[in-house]
Coordinates of C-alpha atoms and ligand atoms in Angstrom, one line a residue:
M1 CA 166.1 -7.2 -56.4
E2 CA 169.4 -9.0 -56.9
S3 CA 169.8 -7.6 -60.5
I4 CA 169.1 -4.1 -59.2
Q5 CA 171.8 -4.5 -56.5
K6 CA 174.2 -5.9 -59.0
K7 CA 173.7 -3.1 -61.4
A8 CA 173.9 -0.5 -58.7
G9 CA 177.2 -2.0 -57.5
K10 CA 178.5 -1.7 -61.1
V11 CA 177.6 1.9 -61.8
L12 CA 177.1 3.8 -58.5
M13 CA 179.8 5.0 -56.2
H14 CA 179.4 3.2 -52.9
T15 CA 178.4 6.2 -50.7
Y16 CA 175.3 4.4 -49.1
N17 CA 174.9 0.9 -47.7
S18 CA 171.5 0.7 -49.3
I19 CA 168.8 -1.5 -47.9
P20 CA 167.9 -4.1 -50.6
I21 CA 164.6 -2.6 -51.4
S22 CA 163.7 -0.4 -54.4
L23 CA 160.7 1.9 -53.7
V24 CA 158.6 2.5 -56.8
S25 CA 155.4 4.3 -55.7
G26 CA 153.7 5.9 -52.7
D27 CA 150.3 7.1 -51.6
G28 CA 149.6 9.1 -48.4
C29 CA 151.9 7.6 -45.7
Y30 CA 152.5 4.3 -47.6
V31 CA 155.2 3.3 -50.1
K32 CA 155.4 0.2 -52.3
D33 CA 158.5 -1.6 -53.3
S34 CA 159.3 -3.2 -56.7
E35 CA 157.9 -6.5 -55.5
G36 CA 154.6 -5.0 -54.5
K37 CA 155.2 -5.0 -50.8
E38 CA 153.6 -2.1 -48.9
Y39 CA 155.3 -0.2 -46.1
L40 CA 154.0 2.4 -43.6
D41 CA 156.6 5.1 -43.9
F42 CA 157.9 6.8 -40.8
I43 CA 161.1 8.0 -42.5
A44 CA 159.5 10.2 -45.1
G45 CA 162.7 10.5 -47.2
I46 CA 164.5 11.5 -43.9
A47 CA 162.0 14.2 -42.8
V48 CA 161.5 15.5 -46.3
N49 CA 158.1 14.2 -47.6
A50 CA 156.0 16.5 -45.5
L51 CA 152.8 15.9 -47.5
G52 CA 153.5 12.2 -47.9
Y53 CA 153.1 10.7 -51.4
N54 CA 150.8 11.5 -54.3
H55 CA 149.3 14.5 -52.5
P56 CA 146.5 15.9 -54.7
A57 CA 147.1 19.6 -54.2
F58 CA 150.9 19.3 -54.4
N59 CA 150.8 17.1 -57.5
T60 CA 148.3 19.4 -59.2
A61 CA 150.3 22.5 -58.6
V62 CA 153.6 21.0 -59.6
R63 CA 152.1 19.4 -62.7
K64 CA 150.6 22.7 -63.8
Q65 CA 154.0 24.4 -63.4
L66 CA 155.8 21.6 -65.2
N67 CA 153.7 22.3 -68.2
K68 CA 154.6 26.0 -68.1
I69 CA 158.3 26.4 -67.2
I70 CA 160.6 24.2 -65.0
H71 CA 163.7 26.3 -64.9
Y72 CA 165.2 29.5 -65.8
S73 CA 168.2 31.4 -64.5
N74 CA 168.0 33.9 -61.6
L75 CA 169.2 36.3 -64.2
F76 CA 165.5 36.8 -64.6
Y77 CA 162.7 37.2 -62.1
N78 CA 160.4 34.3 -61.4
E79 CA 157.2 35.0 -59.6
Q80 CA 157.0 31.6 -57.8
Q81 CA 160.3 32.5 -56.0
I82 CA 159.0 35.8 -55.0
E83 CA 155.7 34.3 -53.7
L84 CA 157.6 31.7 -51.8
A85 CA 159.9 34.3 -50.2
D86 CA 156.9 36.4 -49.3
K87 CA 155.2 33.4 -47.6
L88 CA 158.3 32.6 -45.6
V89 CA 159.0 36.1 -44.5
S90 CA 155.4 37.1 -43.8
N91 CA 155.1 34.1 -41.5
S92 CA 158.3 34.7 -39.6
R93 CA 160.4 37.5 -38.1
F94 CA 162.8 37.4 -41.1
D95 CA 162.8 39.9 -43.9
K96 CA 164.8 38.4 -46.8
A97 CA 165.2 34.9 -48.4
F98 CA 167.9 33.3 -50.6
F99 CA 167.2 30.0 -52.3
C100 CA 169.5 27.0 -53.0
N101 CA 169.0 23.3 -53.5
S102 CA 169.7 21.4 -50.3
G103 CA 170.5 21.6 -46.6
T104 CA 174.2 21.6 -47.0
E105 CA 174.0 24.5 -49.4
S106 CA 171.8 26.5 -47.1
V107 CA 174.5 26.1 -44.4
E108 CA 177.2 27.2 -46.9
A109 CA 175.2 30.3 -47.7
A110 CA 174.7 31.1 -44.0
L111 CA 178.4 30.6 -43.4
K112 CA 179.4 32.9 -46.2
L113 CA 176.8 35.5 -45.1
A114 CA 178.1 35.4 -41.5
K115 CA 181.7 35.7 -42.6
K116 CA 180.8 38.8 -44.6
I117 CA 179.0 40.3 -41.7
G118 CA 182.0 39.5 -39.5
K119 CA 184.2 41.4 -42.0
I120 CA 181.9 44.4 -42.2
K121 CA 180.7 44.7 -38.6
K122 CA 183.3 43.1 -36.4
N123 CA 186.8 43.9 -37.6
G124 CA 187.1 40.8 -39.8
A125 CA 186.0 38.3 -37.2
S126 CA 185.6 35.0 -39.0
N127 CA 185.6 32.2 -36.4
I128 CA 182.6 30.0 -36.0
I129 CA 181.4 28.0 -32.9
A130 CA 179.4 24.9 -33.7
M131 CA 178.0 22.3 -31.3
K132 CA 179.3 18.8 -30.4
K133 CA 177.0 16.1 -31.9
S134 CA 175.7 18.5 -34.5
F135 CA 175.2 17.7 -38.2
H136 CA 175.2 20.4 -40.8
G137 CA 175.9 18.6 -44.1
R138 CA 178.6 17.0 -46.2
T139 CA 180.2 19.8 -48.2
T140 CA 183.5 21.1 -46.9
G141 CA 182.1 24.2 -45.1
S142 CA 179.1 22.5 -43.5
L143 CA 181.2 19.4 -42.7
S144 CA 183.7 21.6 -41.0
L145 CA 180.8 22.7 -38.7
T146 CA 179.6 19.2 -38.0
G147 CA 180.5 18.1 -34.5
Q148 CA 180.9 14.4 -35.2
I149 CA 184.3 13.1 -36.2
K150 CA 183.0 10.0 -38.0
Y151 CA 181.8 12.1 -40.9
K152 CA 185.0 14.1 -41.2
E153 CA 188.0 12.0 -40.4
S154 CA 188.8 11.1 -44.0
F155 CA 188.7 14.7 -45.1
L156 CA 190.8 16.6 -42.6
P157 CA 192.0 19.3 -42.5
L158 CA 188.8 21.2 -43.1
L159 CA 188.0 24.9 -42.5
P160 CA 190.2 26.7 -40.0
G161 CA 188.6 28.8 -37.2
V162 CA 185.9 26.4 -36.2
M163 CA 185.4 25.4 -32.5
F164 CA 182.9 23.0 -30.9
A165 CA 181.0 23.6 -27.6
E166 CA 178.9 21.2 -25.6
F167 CA 175.3 21.5 -26.7
N168 CA 173.0 23.0 -24.0
N169 CA 176.0 24.1 -21.9
F170 CA 176.1 27.9 -21.9
D171 CA 179.3 28.2 -19.8
D172 CA 181.2 26.0 -22.2
L173 CA 180.0 28.0 -25.1
K174 CA 180.8 31.4 -23.5
S175 CA 184.3 30.3 -22.6
K176 CA 185.0 29.8 -26.3
V177 CA 183.7 33.2 -27.4
D178 CA 186.2 36.0 -28.1
D179 CA 186.5 39.0 -30.4
K180 CA 187.3 36.8 -33.4
T181 CA 183.9 34.9 -33.1
C182 CA 181.7 35.8 -36.0
A183 CA 178.9 33.2 -35.7
I184 CA 177.4 30.5 -33.6
I185 CA 175.4 27.8 -35.3
I186 CA 172.9 25.6 -33.5
E187 CA 170.2 23.1 -34.4
P188 CA 167.3 23.9 -32.1
V189 CA 166.6 20.2 -32.2
Q190 CA 169.7 18.1 -33.0
G191 CA 168.6 15.5 -35.6
E192 CA 171.4 13.2 -36.8
G193 CA 173.1 13.5 -33.4
G194 CA 170.3 11.7 -31.7
I195 CA 167.1 13.9 -31.5
Y196 CA 168.2 16.3 -28.7
P197 CA 166.1 19.5 -28.3
A198 CA 167.8 22.6 -27.0
E199 CA 166.8 24.0 -23.6
Q200 CA 164.9 27.2 -23.6
E201 CA 167.1 29.0 -21.0
Y202 CA 170.2 28.0 -22.9
L203 CA 169.0 29.4 -26.1
K204 CA 167.9 32.6 -24.4
K205 CA 171.3 33.1 -23.0
V206 CA 172.9 32.3 -26.3
R207 CA 170.7 35.0 -28.0
E208 CA 171.7 37.6 -25.4
L209 CA 175.4 36.7 -25.7
C210 CA 175.3 37.0 -29.5
T211 CA 173.5 40.3 -29.4
K212 CA 176.0 41.7 -26.9
E213 CA 179.1 40.4 -28.7
K214 CA 178.0 41.1 -32.3
I215 CA 177.9 37.5 -33.1
V216 CA 175.6 36.2 -35.9
L217 CA 173.2 33.6 -34.4
I218 CA 172.4 30.9 -37.0
F219 CA 169.8 28.2 -36.4
D220 CA 170.1 25.2 -38.7
E221 CA 166.4 24.1 -39.1
V222 CA 167.1 22.0 -42.1
Q223 CA 165.6 19.0 -40.3
C224 CA 163.5 20.5 -37.5
G225 CA 162.0 23.4 -39.5
I226 CA 158.9 23.8 -41.8
G227 CA 156.3 22.3 -39.5
R228 CA 158.2 19.3 -38.4
T229 CA 157.9 20.1 -34.7
G230 CA 154.3 21.4 -34.8
R231 CA 155.4 25.1 -35.3
L232 CA 156.4 26.5 -38.6
F233 CA 159.9 27.0 -37.2
A234 CA 161.3 25.0 -34.3
H235 CA 162.7 28.1 -32.6
E236 CA 159.2 29.4 -32.1
H237 CA 158.9 26.8 -29.3
F238 CA 161.6 28.6 -27.4
N239 CA 160.7 32.1 -28.2
V240 CA 164.3 32.8 -29.3
Y241 CA 164.9 34.2 -32.7
P242 CA 168.1 33.8 -34.7
D243 CA 169.6 36.3 -37.3
I244 CA 169.8 33.7 -40.0
I245 CA 168.0 30.4 -40.4
C246 CA 168.8 27.4 -42.7
L247 CA 166.0 25.5 -44.3
A248 CA 165.6 22.5 -46.7
K249 CA 164.2 19.0 -46.4
G250 CA 160.5 19.4 -45.8
L251 CA 160.3 22.8 -47.5
G252 CA 160.1 21.3 -51.0
G253 CA 157.9 18.3 -50.1
G254 CA 160.3 16.1 -52.0
L255 CA 161.6 18.6 -54.6
P256 CA 165.2 19.7 -53.9
I257 CA 165.2 23.2 -52.4
G258 CA 167.1 24.9 -49.6
A259 CA 166.9 28.4 -48.3
I260 CA 168.3 30.9 -45.8
L261 CA 166.2 33.6 -44.3
S262 CA 167.7 36.6 -42.6
T263 CA 166.6 39.8 -40.8
E264 CA 167.1 43.1 -42.6
A265 CA 170.2 44.0 -40.5
F266 CA 171.9 40.8 -41.6
N267 CA 170.9 41.1 -45.3
Q268 CA 174.4 41.8 -46.5
F269 CA 174.8 39.9 -49.7
E270 CA 175.3 42.0 -52.8
P271 CA 175.2 40.9 -56.5
G272 CA 178.1 38.6 -57.1
D273 CA 178.5 37.5 -53.5
H274 CA 176.5 34.3 -53.8
A275 CA 174.4 32.4 -56.3
A276 CA 173.0 29.0 -57.3
T277 CA 172.1 28.1 -60.9
F278 CA 169.1 26.0 -59.9
G279 CA 168.3 27.9 -56.7
G280 CA 164.6 28.6 -56.3
N281 CA 163.6 27.7 -59.8
P282 CA 159.8 27.9 -60.7
L283 CA 159.2 24.2 -60.3
V284 CA 160.7 23.7 -56.8
C285 CA 159.2 26.9 -55.5
T286 CA 155.8 25.8 -56.7
G287 CA 156.2 22.7 -54.7
A288 CA 157.3 24.6 -51.6
I289 CA 154.4 27.0 -51.9
A290 CA 152.0 24.0 -51.9
V291 CA 153.7 22.7 -48.8
L292 CA 153.4 26.0 -47.0
T293 CA 149.8 26.4 -48.1
E294 CA 148.9 23.0 -46.6
L295 CA 150.7 23.9 -43.4
L296 CA 149.5 27.4 -42.9
D297 CA 146.1 27.6 -44.6
N298 CA 144.9 24.0 -44.5
K299 CA 145.6 23.2 -40.9
L300 CA 148.5 20.8 -41.5
L301 CA 150.5 22.5 -38.8
E302 CA 147.7 21.9 -36.3
N303 CA 147.6 18.2 -37.4
T304 CA 151.4 18.0 -36.8
K305 CA 151.0 19.3 -33.3
N306 CA 148.1 17.0 -32.4
V307 CA 149.4 13.8 -33.9
G308 CA 152.9 14.6 -32.6
A309 CA 151.5 14.7 -29.1
Y310 CA 149.6 11.5 -29.8
L311 CA 152.8 9.7 -31.1
K312 CA 154.7 10.9 -28.0
T313 CA 151.9 9.5 -25.7
K314 CA 152.0 6.2 -27.5
L315 CA 155.8 6.0 -27.4
T316 CA 155.7 6.9 -23.7
E317 CA 153.4 3.9 -23.1
L318 CA 156.0 1.7 -24.8
T319 CA 158.7 3.3 -22.7
N320 CA 156.8 2.3 -19.6
K321 CA 156.4 -1.2 -20.9
Y322 CA 160.0 -2.0 -22.0
K323 CA 163.2 -1.5 -20.0
S324 CA 165.1 -1.5 -23.2
I325 CA 163.7 2.0 -23.9
T326 CA 165.6 4.5 -21.7
D327 CA 164.5 7.9 -23.0
I328 CA 162.0 9.5 -25.3
R329 CA 163.0 13.0 -26.8
G330 CA 161.9 15.5 -29.4
L331 CA 159.2 17.8 -30.5
G332 CA 156.1 17.4 -32.7
L333 CA 156.8 14.8 -35.3
M334 CA 160.5 14.7 -34.7
L335 CA 160.8 12.1 -31.9
G336 CA 163.4 9.7 -30.9
I337 CA 163.6 6.8 -28.4
E338 CA 166.9 5.8 -26.9
L339 CA 167.5 2.0 -26.6
T340 CA 169.9 -0.2 -24.6
I341 CA 169.7 -2.6 -27.6
P342 CA 171.0 -1.9 -31.1
A343 CA 168.5 0.4 -32.8
G344 CA 169.5 -1.0 -36.2
E345 CA 168.3 -4.5 -35.3
I346 CA 164.8 -3.2 -34.2
V347 CA 164.5 -1.0 -37.4
T348 CA 165.3 -4.0 -39.6
K349 CA 162.7 -6.2 -37.9
C350 CA 160.1 -3.4 -38.1
R351 CA 160.8 -3.1 -41.8
E352 CA 160.2 -6.9 -42.2
Q353 CA 156.8 -6.2 -40.6
G354 CA 156.0 -3.4 -43.0
L355 CA 157.2 -0.3 -41.0
L356 CA 160.0 2.0 -42.2
L357 CA 162.0 3.6 -39.5
A358 CA 165.4 5.3 -39.4
T359 CA 168.0 5.4 -36.7
A360 CA 169.9 8.5 -35.4
G361 CA 173.1 7.1 -34.2
S362 CA 173.4 3.5 -33.0
S363 CA 171.1 3.6 -30.1
V364 CA 168.2 5.9 -31.2
I365 CA 165.2 5.1 -33.3
R366 CA 163.9 8.2 -35.1
F367 CA 160.3 9.0 -35.9
V368 CA 159.9 11.5 -38.7
P369 CA 156.7 10.5 -40.6
P370 CA 155.0 12.6 -43.2
L371 CA 153.1 15.5 -41.5
I372 CA 149.9 14.2 -42.9
V373 CA 150.1 11.0 -40.6
T374 CA 147.0 10.1 -38.8
E375 CA 146.3 8.6 -35.3
K376 CA 145.4 5.4 -37.1
D377 CA 148.8 5.2 -38.9
I378 CA 150.4 5.9 -35.5
D379 CA 148.5 3.1 -33.8
K380 CA 149.6 0.7 -36.6
A381 CA 153.3 1.8 -36.4
V382 CA 153.5 1.7 -32.6
G383 CA 151.7 -1.7 -32.7
I384 CA 154.4 -3.1 -35.1
L385 CA 157.2 -1.7 -32.9
D386 CA 155.5 -3.1 -29.8
S387 CA 155.4 -6.6 -31.3
V388 CA 159.1 -6.4 -32.4
L389 CA 160.2 -5.2 -29.0
K390 CA 158.2 -7.9 -27.3
N391 CA 159.9 -10.7 -29.3
H392 CA 163.4 -9.3 -29.2
Ligands
PLP401 N1 171.5 20.3 -41.5 C1 170.8 19.4 -40.8 C2 170.3 19.8 -39.4 C3 170.5 18.2 -41.3 O1 169.8 17.3 -40.6 C4 171.0 17.9 -42.6 C5 170.7 16.6 -43.2 O2 170.4 15.6 -42.6 C6 171.7 18.9 -43.3 C7 172.0 20.1 -42.7 C8 172.2 18.6 -44.7 O3 171.1 18.6 -45.6 P1 171.3 17.9 -47.1 O4 171.5 16.5 -46.9 O5 170.1 18.3 -47.8 O6 172.5 18.6 -47.7

């Protein structure tokens, strides 16, 4: 490991404080490091590897496509992209899709589309309201919308015309709306900010306000979308529907893809407005189709709902046992526990016991396992966490 670390230090920019483990293979919900140690993985590449590792149907489909064609430009049609768009729109209330390569790019696309709509439909309105504690990505547009100063302070000033409202506080949001507001962007379940689900009444009022004031409502479901919460889209839990949605992470099952979906009324991009060289290439779309097929046709969505409820029950039992856990939040397989002790220390000890967990801020442990996780895996993970908390 030391030689890997040394080499990384020499050639990589220091953008991550990487854990001194190099993961080399995976199967199901388990990954192995370069020294042969196995870990039960409840991080899943940060809510990405929806089908876990070495998934037979995913691998077969991607391998087959790899042998045909990986990439060509969107100057030409590719049928995988059309099939993927069709699957997404026919299982939602959206009508159109645009594909890019990551979460941050999906937010950039939504931002540009909203600004264009503001120009056409609301006298050039171009201001955006985002939420405090939100996270939307690291490129300058999405970073501008991110409501946590720690990610931004070295890069100010960012985009003008961005305001931040208290999440789940309708009055605060309403007080910031005016005739220059073109869009409101919300994560239906805030992820990086600490796993905070929106309240249904709040989202309903936001929807009404946006419709009344001609404001584009954008939901960033990069982390909470694509089955993660037990529904294909997190907003289905609230019965509140945005005009544009941002997707990425789980969509590609590990292949880099992002997307925005919009309703027909908000489908205002024209040729030349926006593009991505790699966006929606045949290989990544094939992977995404395999993910959606598992979710929608092979009952994975149902599994996510069931095992998500099981995980919540098990974590609630721990909450009742340890005073150091003060809250449990989230939906489906996107759960977090709030601790009075440093979350990072518990995560490190769990890793030593063979369980990979991530934090979301300094006091929250986040649980985002592959959606194929079983009750047996959950028992094992919660058992490890229990023993770590007991001895802390
Ligand atoms: N939006 C949300 C809600 C996210 O959680 C993330 C990443 O964590 C992003 C956007 C950015 O995604 P990416 O890292 O793929 O650019």
